[in-house]
Amino acid sequence: MIYLIKEIDVKVKTKFVSKIAKGYPLIAKEAIGNLNDLQEEGCLLRLVDENNRFLAKGYYGRQNKGYGWVLTHKEGENIDQEFFNQKIQAAYDYRKPFFKDNETTAFRFFNGEGDGVGGIIIDHYEGNYVINWYSKGIYSFKDYIIKALQNTVNVKSIYQKKRFDTKGQYVEEDDFVMGVQPEFPLIVKENGVQFAVYLNDGAMVGVFLDQRDVRRTIRDKYAKGKTVLNMFSYTGAFSVFAALGGAIKTTSVDLANRSLPKTTEQFNVNGIDPEAQNIVVMDVFNYFKYAMKKALKFDIVILDPPSFAKSKKFTFSAGKDYTNLLKDAIAITEDNGVIIASTNCSTFDMKKFKSFIDAAFREMNGKYELMEEFTLPTDFRTNSNFKEGNYLKVAFIKKIKG
């Protein structure tokens, strides 16, 4: 248990003072005037302006986004067990409806700066919790946070993902922390659909919880009687929802070898015959070429690429290459078909994302209609002063027969 935490005065450069005073939670490297005073991650930072006037209190923790996070704007507030108890309790109170929903047993329980503590997220899976630590700094508060969690909710087990090696990647280790380990796969539910998840199997557990509203919409409004192509399919979650929504056939494409057994498993746990679906282990960009060559067309094309991806022949960066990805999708989408375009890249906003869509259709001499759009679901609580935190952008685009 942490009893004494070192505190350092940090001079905030003038041009960043008003931003932090107004509630911006990230402590950027460029904002710090006395960088050399920062030594040990986890120490508390007392942020002051050039005249030593108090601005906020935070912690030092290096991750790709910055050098730490603001925790409070109250000078007299202590960062202790009670502080974390209150943050975890508030997170629980905000998500009470999820705990009462028997149809959805997997959701985001604590969403970093959106819940008042940047650098950490906690996901809930049927009473089991997975904590993602994004810096050594936040990890130094581990005992406080785990105790706060235990004080607030009924914890079956806790797993953790350390995401702070030298390149900011996942640290490979046994992720079990405490409690009673469940049998894997653990079956959880989302809007009545089942997912097989593995809390102890590397960086990912088998489903991305931020797409919940999008998956439900595909199932309930778009899939019936349609052919569906799911690109960058991972474990096939979109395909499962499409199949349950009455799709004629789904095709799931992903480069990772694990996508075949994982997608097969997700179909099986939902009573869907995987043999009646199409699961393809192939580079997405090669599949586009294959589909063009074979004159394949689909009623629905789902695009949910990582922000950055690299294969033997192709490198994809959402900021640079999304327009070309959309052009490939437009070419194999039926007239009056729908492209569901998604990105989790935080470096551009929805307006910019829509400009990629517009450019793609213009360059393909096509017409389109934006049907609906989505950002993060309610459990992914965000901070209105930190726009980058609301990273998800999804657009349902109808390709109009021209």
CSV table of N, CA and C in Angstrom, one decimal, residues 56-57 66 131 254 262 281-282 305 358 371 379:
chain,number,residue,atom,x,y,z
A,56,ALA,N,-3.6,22.9,-10.7
A,56,ALA,CA,-4.2,21.6,-10.6
A,56,ALA,C,-3.2,20.6,-10.0
A,57,LYS,N,-3.6,19.4,-9.6
A,57,LYS,CA,-2.8,18.4,-9.1
A,57,LYS,C,-2.9,17.2,-10.0
A,66,GLY,N,1.2,11.6,-23.5
A,66,GLY,CA,1.8,12.8,-22.7
A,66,GLY,C,2.6,12.3,-21.5
A,131,ILE,N,-8.2,-4.7,-15.9
A,131,ILE,CA,-7.7,-3.3,-15.8
A,131,ILE,C,-6.5,-3.1,-16.8
A,254,ASP,N,-9.8,-11.2,-42.5
A,254,ASP,CA,-8.7,-10.7,-41.6
A,254,ASP,C,-7.4,-11.4,-41.9
A,262,LYS,N,-11.2,-18.2,-34.1
A,262,LYS,CA,-11.9,-17.3,-33.2
A,262,LYS,C,-13.3,-16.9,-33.8
A,281,VAL,N,-8.9,-15.9,-44.3
A,281,VAL,CA,-7.7,-15.4,-43.8
A,281,VAL,C,-6.9,-14.9,-44.9
A,282,MET,N,-6.9,-13.5,-45.1
A,282,MET,CA,-6.2,-12.9,-46.2
A,282,MET,C,-6.0,-11.4,-45.9
A,305,PRO,N,-10.9,-0.6,-39.7
A,305,PRO,CA,-9.5,-0.9,-39.7
A,305,PRO,C,-8.9,-0.4,-38.4
A,358,ASP,N,-16.5,12.0,-48.6
A,358,ASP,CA,-16.8,12.8,-49.7
A,358,ASP,C,-15.8,12.7,-50.8
A,371,MET,N,-26.6,7.9,-43.9
A,371,MET,CA,-27.8,7.4,-43.2
A,371,MET,C,-27.8,7.7,-41.7
A,379,ASP,N,-21.4,4.0,-21.9
A,379,ASP,CA,-20.4,3.5,-20.9
A,379,ASP,C,-19.0,4.0,-21.1
